[in-house]
mmCIF file of C-alpha atoms in Angstrom:
data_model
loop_
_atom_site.group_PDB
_atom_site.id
_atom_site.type_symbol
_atom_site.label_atom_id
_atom_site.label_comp_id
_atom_site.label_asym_id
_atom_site.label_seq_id
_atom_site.Cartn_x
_atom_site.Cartn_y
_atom_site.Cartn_z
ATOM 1 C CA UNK A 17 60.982 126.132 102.264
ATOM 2 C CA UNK A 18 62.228 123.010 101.847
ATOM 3 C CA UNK A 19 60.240 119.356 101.349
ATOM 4 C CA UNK A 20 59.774 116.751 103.630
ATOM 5 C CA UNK A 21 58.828 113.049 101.998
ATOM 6 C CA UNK A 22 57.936 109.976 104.104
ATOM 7 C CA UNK A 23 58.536 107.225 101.748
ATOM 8 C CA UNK A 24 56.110 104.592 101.137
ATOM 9 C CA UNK A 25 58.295 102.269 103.198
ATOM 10 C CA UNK A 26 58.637 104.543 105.995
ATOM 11 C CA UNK A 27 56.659 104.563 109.428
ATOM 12 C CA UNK A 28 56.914 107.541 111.829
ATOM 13 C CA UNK A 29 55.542 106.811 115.050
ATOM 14 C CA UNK A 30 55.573 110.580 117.040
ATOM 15 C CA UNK A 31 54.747 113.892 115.667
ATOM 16 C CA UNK A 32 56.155 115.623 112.654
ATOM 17 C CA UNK A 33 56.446 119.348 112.438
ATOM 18 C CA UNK A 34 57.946 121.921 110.513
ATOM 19 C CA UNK A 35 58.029 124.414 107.517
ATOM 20 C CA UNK A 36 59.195 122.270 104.958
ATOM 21 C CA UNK A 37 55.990 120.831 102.251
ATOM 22 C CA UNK A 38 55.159 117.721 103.620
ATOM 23 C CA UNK A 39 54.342 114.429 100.981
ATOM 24 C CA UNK A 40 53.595 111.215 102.958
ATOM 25 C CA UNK A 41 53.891 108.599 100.506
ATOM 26 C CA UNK A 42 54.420 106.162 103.873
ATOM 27 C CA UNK A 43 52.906 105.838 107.219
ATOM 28 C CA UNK A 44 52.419 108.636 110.072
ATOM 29 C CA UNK A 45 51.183 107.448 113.621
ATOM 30 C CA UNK A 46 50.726 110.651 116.308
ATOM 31 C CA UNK A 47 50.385 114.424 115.044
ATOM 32 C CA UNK A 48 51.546 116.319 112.152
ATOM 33 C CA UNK A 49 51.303 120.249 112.204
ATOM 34 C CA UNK A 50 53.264 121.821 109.217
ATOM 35 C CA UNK A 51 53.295 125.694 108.563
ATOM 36 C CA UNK A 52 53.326 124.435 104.683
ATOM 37 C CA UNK A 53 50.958 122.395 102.710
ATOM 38 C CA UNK A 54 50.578 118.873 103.360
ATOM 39 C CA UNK A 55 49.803 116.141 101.260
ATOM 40 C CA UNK A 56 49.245 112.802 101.663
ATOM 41 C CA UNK A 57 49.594 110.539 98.437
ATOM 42 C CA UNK A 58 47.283 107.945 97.535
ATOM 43 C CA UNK A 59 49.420 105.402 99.155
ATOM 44 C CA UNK A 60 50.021 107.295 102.504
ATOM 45 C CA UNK A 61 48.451 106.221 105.908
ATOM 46 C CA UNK A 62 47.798 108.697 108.824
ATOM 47 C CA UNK A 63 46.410 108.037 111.742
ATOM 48 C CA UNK A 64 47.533 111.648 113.020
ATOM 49 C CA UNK A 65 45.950 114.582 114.309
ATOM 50 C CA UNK A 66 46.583 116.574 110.995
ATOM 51 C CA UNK A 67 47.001 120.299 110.459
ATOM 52 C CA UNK A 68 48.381 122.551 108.200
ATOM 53 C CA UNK A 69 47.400 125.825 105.961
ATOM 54 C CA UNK A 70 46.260 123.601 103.295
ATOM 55 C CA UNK A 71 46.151 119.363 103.723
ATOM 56 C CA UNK A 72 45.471 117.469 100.739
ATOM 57 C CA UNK A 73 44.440 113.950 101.299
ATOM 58 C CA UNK A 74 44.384 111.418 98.326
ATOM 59 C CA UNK A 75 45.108 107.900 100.559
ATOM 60 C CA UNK A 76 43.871 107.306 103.936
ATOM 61 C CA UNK A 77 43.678 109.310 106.988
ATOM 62 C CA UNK A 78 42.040 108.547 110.334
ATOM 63 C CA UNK A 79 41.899 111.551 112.837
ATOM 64 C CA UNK A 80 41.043 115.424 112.823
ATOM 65 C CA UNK A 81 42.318 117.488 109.873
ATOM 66 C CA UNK A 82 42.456 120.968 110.417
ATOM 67 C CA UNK A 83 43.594 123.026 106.722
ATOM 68 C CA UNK A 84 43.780 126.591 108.112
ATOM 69 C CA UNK A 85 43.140 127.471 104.454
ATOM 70 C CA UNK A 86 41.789 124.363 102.802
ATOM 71 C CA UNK A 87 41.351 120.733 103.013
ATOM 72 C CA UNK A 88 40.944 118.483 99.266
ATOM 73 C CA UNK A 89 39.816 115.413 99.836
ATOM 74 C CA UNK A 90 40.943 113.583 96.531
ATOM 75 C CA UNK A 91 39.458 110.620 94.757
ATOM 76 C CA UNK A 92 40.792 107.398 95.940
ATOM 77 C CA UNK A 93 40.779 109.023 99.490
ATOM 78 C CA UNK A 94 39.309 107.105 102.602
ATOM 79 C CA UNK A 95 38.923 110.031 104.793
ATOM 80 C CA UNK A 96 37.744 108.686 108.866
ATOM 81 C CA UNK A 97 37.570 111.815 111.138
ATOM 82 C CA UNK A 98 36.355 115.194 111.681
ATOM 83 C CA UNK A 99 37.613 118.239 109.040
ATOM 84 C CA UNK A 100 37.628 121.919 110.343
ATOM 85 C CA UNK A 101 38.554 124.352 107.537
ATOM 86 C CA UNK A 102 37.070 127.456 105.451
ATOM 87 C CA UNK A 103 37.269 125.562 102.300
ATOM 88 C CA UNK A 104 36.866 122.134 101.599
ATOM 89 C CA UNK A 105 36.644 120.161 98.153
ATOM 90 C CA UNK A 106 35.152 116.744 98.106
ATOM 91 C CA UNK A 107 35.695 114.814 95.031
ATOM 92 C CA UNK A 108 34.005 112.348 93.353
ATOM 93 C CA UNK A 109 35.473 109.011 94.530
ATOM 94 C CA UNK A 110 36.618 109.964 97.803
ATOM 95 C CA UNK A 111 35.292 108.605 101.010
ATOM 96 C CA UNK A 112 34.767 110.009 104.068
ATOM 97 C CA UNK A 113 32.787 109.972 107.543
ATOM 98 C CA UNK A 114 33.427 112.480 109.471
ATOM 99 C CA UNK A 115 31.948 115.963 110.463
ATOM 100 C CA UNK A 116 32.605 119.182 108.633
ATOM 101 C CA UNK A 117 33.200 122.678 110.810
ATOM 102 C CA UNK A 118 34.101 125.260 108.428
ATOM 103 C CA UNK A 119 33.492 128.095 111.269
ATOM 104 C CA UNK A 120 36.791 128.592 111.023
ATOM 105 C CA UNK A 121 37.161 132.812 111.106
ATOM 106 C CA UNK A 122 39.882 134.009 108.468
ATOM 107 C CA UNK A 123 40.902 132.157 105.424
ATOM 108 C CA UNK B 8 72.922 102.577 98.332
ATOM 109 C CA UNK B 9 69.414 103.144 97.201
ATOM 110 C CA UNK B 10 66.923 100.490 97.212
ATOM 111 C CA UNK B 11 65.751 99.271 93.975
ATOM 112 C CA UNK B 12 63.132 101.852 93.090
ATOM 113 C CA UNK B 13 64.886 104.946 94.822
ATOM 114 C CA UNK B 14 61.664 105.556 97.256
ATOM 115 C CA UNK B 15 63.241 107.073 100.103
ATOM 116 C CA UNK B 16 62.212 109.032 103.224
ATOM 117 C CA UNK B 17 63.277 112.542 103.018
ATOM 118 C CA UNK B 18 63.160 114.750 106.333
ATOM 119 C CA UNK B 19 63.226 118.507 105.365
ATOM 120 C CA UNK B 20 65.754 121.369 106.597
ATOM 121 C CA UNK B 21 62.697 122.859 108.264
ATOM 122 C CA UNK B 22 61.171 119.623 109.935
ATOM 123 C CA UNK B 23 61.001 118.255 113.472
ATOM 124 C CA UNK B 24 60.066 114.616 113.953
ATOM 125 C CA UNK B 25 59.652 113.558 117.690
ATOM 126 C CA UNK B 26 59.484 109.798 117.773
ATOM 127 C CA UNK B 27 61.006 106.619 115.697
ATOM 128 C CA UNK B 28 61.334 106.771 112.561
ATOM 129 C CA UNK B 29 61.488 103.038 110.821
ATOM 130 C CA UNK B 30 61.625 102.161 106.861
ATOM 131 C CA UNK B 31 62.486 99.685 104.735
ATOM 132 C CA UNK B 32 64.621 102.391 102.423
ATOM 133 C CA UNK B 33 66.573 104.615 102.918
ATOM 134 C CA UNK B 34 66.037 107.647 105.439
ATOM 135 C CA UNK B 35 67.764 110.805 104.700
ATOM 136 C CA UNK B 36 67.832 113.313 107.090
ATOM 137 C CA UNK B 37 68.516 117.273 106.498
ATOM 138 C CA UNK B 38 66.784 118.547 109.112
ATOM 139 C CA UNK B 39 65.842 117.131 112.718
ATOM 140 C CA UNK B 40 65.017 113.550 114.382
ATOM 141 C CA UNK B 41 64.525 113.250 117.907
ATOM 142 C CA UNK B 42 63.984 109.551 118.172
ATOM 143 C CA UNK B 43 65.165 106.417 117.241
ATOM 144 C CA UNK B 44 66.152 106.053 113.256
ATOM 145 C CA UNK B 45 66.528 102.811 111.834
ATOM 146 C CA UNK B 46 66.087 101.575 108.077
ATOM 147 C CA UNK B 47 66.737 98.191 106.550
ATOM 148 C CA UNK B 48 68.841 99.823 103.844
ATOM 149 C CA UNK B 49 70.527 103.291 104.559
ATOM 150 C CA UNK B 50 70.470 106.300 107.021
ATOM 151 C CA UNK B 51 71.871 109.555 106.046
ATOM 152 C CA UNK B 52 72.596 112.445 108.233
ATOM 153 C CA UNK B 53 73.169 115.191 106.118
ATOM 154 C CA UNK B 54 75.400 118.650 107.043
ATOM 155 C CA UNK B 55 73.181 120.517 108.868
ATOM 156 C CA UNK B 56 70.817 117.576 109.788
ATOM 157 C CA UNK B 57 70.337 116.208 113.250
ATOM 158 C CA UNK B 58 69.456 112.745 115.172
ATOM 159 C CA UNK B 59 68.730 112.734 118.709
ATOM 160 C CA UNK B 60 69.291 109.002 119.685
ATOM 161 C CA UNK B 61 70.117 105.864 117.967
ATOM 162 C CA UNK B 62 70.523 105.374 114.483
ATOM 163 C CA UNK B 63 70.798 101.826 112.593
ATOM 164 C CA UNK B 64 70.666 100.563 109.489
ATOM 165 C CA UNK B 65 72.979 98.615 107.627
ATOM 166 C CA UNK B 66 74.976 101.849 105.908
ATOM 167 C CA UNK B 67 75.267 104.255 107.936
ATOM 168 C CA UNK B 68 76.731 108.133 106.992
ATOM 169 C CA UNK B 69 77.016 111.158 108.821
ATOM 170 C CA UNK B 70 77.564 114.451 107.716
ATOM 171 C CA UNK B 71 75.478 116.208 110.275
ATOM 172 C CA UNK B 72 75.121 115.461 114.040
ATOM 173 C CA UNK B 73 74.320 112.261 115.663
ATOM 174 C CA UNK B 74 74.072 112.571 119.479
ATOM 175 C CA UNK B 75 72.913 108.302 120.208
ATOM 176 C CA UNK B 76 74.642 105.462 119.372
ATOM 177 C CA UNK B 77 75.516 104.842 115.874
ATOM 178 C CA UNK B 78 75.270 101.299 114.775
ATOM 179 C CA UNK B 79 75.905 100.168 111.000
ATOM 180 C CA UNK B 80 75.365 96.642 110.770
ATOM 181 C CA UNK B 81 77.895 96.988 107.389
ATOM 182 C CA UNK B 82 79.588 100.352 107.673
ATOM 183 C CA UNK B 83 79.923 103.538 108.965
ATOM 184 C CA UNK B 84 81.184 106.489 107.526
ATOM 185 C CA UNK B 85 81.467 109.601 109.403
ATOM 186 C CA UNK B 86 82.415 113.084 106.884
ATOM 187 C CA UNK B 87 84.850 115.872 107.266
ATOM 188 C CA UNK B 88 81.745 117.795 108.743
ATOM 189 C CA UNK B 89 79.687 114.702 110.705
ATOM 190 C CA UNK B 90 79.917 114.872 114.543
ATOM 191 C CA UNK B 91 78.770 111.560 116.655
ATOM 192 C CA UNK B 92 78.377 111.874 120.304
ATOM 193 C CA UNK B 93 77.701 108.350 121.024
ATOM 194 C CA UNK B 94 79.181 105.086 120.413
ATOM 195 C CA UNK B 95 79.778 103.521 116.938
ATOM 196 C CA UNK B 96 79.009 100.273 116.322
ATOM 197 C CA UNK B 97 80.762 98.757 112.907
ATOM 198 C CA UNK B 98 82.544 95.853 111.213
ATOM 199 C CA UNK B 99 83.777 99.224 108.744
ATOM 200 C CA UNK B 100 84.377 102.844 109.789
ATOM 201 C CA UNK B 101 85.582 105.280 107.477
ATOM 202 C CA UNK B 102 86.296 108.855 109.516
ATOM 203 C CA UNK B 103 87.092 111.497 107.657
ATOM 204 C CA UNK B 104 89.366 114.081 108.962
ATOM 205 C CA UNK B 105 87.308 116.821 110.509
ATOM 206 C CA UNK B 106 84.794 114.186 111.487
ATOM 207 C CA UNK B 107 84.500 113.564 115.188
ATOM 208 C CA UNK B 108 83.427 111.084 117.448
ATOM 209 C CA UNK B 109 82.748 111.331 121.142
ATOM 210 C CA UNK B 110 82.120 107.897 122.802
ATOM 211 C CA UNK B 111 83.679 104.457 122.080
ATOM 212 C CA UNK B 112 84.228 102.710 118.490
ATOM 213 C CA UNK B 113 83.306 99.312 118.495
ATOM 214 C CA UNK B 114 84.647 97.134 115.752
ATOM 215 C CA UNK B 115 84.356 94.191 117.226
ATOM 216 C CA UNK B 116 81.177 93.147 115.677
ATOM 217 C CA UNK B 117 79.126 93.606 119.090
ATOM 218 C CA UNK B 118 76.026 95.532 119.802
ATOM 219 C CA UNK B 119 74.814 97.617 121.794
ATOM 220 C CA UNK B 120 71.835 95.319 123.324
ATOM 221 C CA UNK B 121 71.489 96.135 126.500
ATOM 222 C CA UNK B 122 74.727 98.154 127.489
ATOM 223 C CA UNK B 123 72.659 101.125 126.720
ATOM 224 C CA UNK B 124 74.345 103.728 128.773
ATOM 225 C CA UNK B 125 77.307 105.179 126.411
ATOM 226 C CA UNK B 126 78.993 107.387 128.833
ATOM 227 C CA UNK B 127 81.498 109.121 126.410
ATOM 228 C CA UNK B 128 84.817 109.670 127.782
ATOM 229 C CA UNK B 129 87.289 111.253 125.252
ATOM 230 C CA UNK B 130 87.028 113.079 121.908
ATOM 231 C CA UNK B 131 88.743 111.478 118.860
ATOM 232 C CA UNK B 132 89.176 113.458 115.965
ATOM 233 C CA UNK B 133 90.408 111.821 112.834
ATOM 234 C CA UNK B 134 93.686 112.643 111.325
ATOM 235 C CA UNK B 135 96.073 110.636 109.542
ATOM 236 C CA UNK B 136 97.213 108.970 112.546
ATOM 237 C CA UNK B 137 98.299 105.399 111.523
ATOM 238 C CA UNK B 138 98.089 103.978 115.079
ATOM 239 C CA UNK B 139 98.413 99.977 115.648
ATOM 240 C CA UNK B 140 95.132 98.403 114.331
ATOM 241 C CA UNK B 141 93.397 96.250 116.580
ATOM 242 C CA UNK B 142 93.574 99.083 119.757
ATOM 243 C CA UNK B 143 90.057 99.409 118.174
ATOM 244 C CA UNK B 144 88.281 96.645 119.663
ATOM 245 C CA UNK B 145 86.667 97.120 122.873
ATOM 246 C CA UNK B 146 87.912 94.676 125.643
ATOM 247 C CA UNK B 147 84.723 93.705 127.642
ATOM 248 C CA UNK B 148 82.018 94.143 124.882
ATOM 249 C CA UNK B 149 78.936 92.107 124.844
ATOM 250 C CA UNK B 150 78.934 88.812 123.717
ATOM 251 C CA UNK B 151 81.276 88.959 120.605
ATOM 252 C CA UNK B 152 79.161 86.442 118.898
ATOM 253 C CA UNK B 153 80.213 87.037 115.741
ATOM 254 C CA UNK B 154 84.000 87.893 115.003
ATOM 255 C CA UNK B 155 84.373 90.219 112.268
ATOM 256 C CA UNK B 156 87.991 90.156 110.127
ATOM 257 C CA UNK B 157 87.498 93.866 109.059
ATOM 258 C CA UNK B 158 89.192 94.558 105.672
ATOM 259 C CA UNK B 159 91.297 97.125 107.377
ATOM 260 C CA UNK B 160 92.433 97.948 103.194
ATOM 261 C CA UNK B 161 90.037 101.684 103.303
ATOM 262 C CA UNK B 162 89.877 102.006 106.905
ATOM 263 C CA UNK B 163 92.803 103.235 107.829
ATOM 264 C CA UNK B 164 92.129 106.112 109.349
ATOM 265 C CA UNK B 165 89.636 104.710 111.451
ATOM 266 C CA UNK B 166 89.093 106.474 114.950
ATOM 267 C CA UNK B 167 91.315 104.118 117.129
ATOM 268 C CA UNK B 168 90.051 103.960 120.725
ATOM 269 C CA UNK B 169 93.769 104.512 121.318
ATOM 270 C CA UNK B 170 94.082 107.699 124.274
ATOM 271 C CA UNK B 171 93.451 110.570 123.002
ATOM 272 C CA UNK B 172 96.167 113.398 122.462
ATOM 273 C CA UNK B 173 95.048 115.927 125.681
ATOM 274 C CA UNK B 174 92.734 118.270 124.257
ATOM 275 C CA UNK B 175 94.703 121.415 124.352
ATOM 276 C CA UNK B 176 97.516 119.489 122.049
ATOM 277 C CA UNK B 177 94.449 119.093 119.498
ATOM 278 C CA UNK B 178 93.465 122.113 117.505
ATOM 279 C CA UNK B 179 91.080 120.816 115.425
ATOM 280 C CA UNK B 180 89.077 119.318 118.280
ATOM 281 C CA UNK B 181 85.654 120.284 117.797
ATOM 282 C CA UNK B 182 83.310 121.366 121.280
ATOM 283 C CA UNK B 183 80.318 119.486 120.904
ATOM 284 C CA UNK B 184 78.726 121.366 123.837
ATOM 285 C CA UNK B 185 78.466 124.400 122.268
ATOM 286 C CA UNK B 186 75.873 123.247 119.778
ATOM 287 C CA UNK B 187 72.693 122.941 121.439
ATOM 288 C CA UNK B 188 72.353 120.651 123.696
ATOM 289 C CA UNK B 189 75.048 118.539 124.686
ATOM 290 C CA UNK B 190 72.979 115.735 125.422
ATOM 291 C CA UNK B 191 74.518 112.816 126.692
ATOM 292 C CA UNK B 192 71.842 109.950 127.173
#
């Protein structure tokens, strides 16, 4: 398993998939499904339909986030969308509107 | 190459992006791109790593595959192991022997603009062929606006347009086909 980075100076406009860990330090427009943890830094953008065994968001995202395992939603975070996980962590200092389905069956 | 603080865009061994890829630093590339790929500093296809369509930034390497045009506003350098079906679009071109190009080299200093349609007609594969310089430069490019003196000094084994040896008198001549698909857009 490798790592994928999107620089802070980089903007994807499409989808992004994959096994490698994904760190978007940069911009993501369109859909990102990774079969390894994502996380987006506190300078990272997304306006993506998100998803991945565990998504941890610490800049902005706008769209669904699905964490098949868990979602963090880290302080500094502006989280706009709707989460659907088993686990999620809210921390102090993070924003977010959205709605919260964690009927999601196995962890 | 890197840009003052060494940010740069990483693509994975394991990762898929369908769509354009644009940064102001440089994009390195290990695993798959099927879009457009253009940076204001550097892109790098590594061995192993793929771009489906145009690539174009200033510096522009490739170890991997590159089935687009390949346009480096400075230079291109194309590695013992780099395979471009497409044209190639630089003042500078360093091919490595073992690298391979399948579509025209143009050194002219024109782009692409709107002759988008590459239609690759012969495979040149570099070896230490010192064939007249100048054969390089396309005839009917676009508008050669600007005319570029290349410092022909590290070049010299640049992939002359010059006809190809037939294929069957070429051993090393790589089959891009057999790699996928041999997409020719």
């Amino acid at each position: 398993m490798g790592e994928t980075t999107i620089g802070p100076r980089t903007r994807i406009e499409g989808s992004v998939t994959g096994r490698d860990v994904l760190v978007v330090e940069g911009e993501i427009r369109g859909t990102v499904t990774m079969e390894a943890p994502i996380r987006i830094e506190r300078e990272g953008r997304l306006e993506a339909e998100v998803q991945g065994p565990e998504v941890a968001i610490g800049g902005t995202v706008q769209g669904h986030v699905i964490g098949l395992k868990k979602v963090e939603i880290l302080p500094g975070a502006k989280m706009i969308g709707d989460v659907r996980t088993p686990r999620i962590l809210i921390s102090d200092g993070a924003v977010f509107r959205g709605r919260v389905d964690m009927d999601v069956g196995e962890g | 190459m890197a840009d003052d603080q060494g940010s740069r865009t990483e693509i994975g061994p394991e990762t898929l992006v369908t769509g354009d890829v644009r940064a102001d630093e440089d994009i390195v590339v290990f695993g798959r791109i099927d879009g457009t790929v253009s940076s204001t500093t550097a892109v790098i296809v590594e061995d192993g790593g793929r771009v489906g369509s145009r690539i174009e930034a200033p510096t522009v390497i490739v170890a991997g595959w590159a089935s687009g045009d390949v346009i480096g506003t400075e230079r291109v350098e194309i590695t013992e192991s780099g395979r471009v079906l497409g044209n190639v679009y630089a003042p500078r071109l360093v091919l490595l022997e073992g690298g391979a190009v399948k579509g025209r080299v143009v050194m002219d200093g024109s782009r692409p603009d709107s002759v988008q349609a590459p239609v690759p007609t012969r495979t040149v594969t570099a070896r230490p062929v010192a064939s007249q310089p100048g054969t390089a430069a396309r005839r009917s490019a676009a508008p050669a606006s600007r005319t570029v003196r290349e410092p022909v000094s590290a070049t010299r084994a640049k992939a002359a347009a010059a006809p190809a040896p037939r294929a069957a008198a070429n051993p090393g001549l790589l089959d891009l086909g057999d790699d996928g698909e041999p997409k020719v857009d």
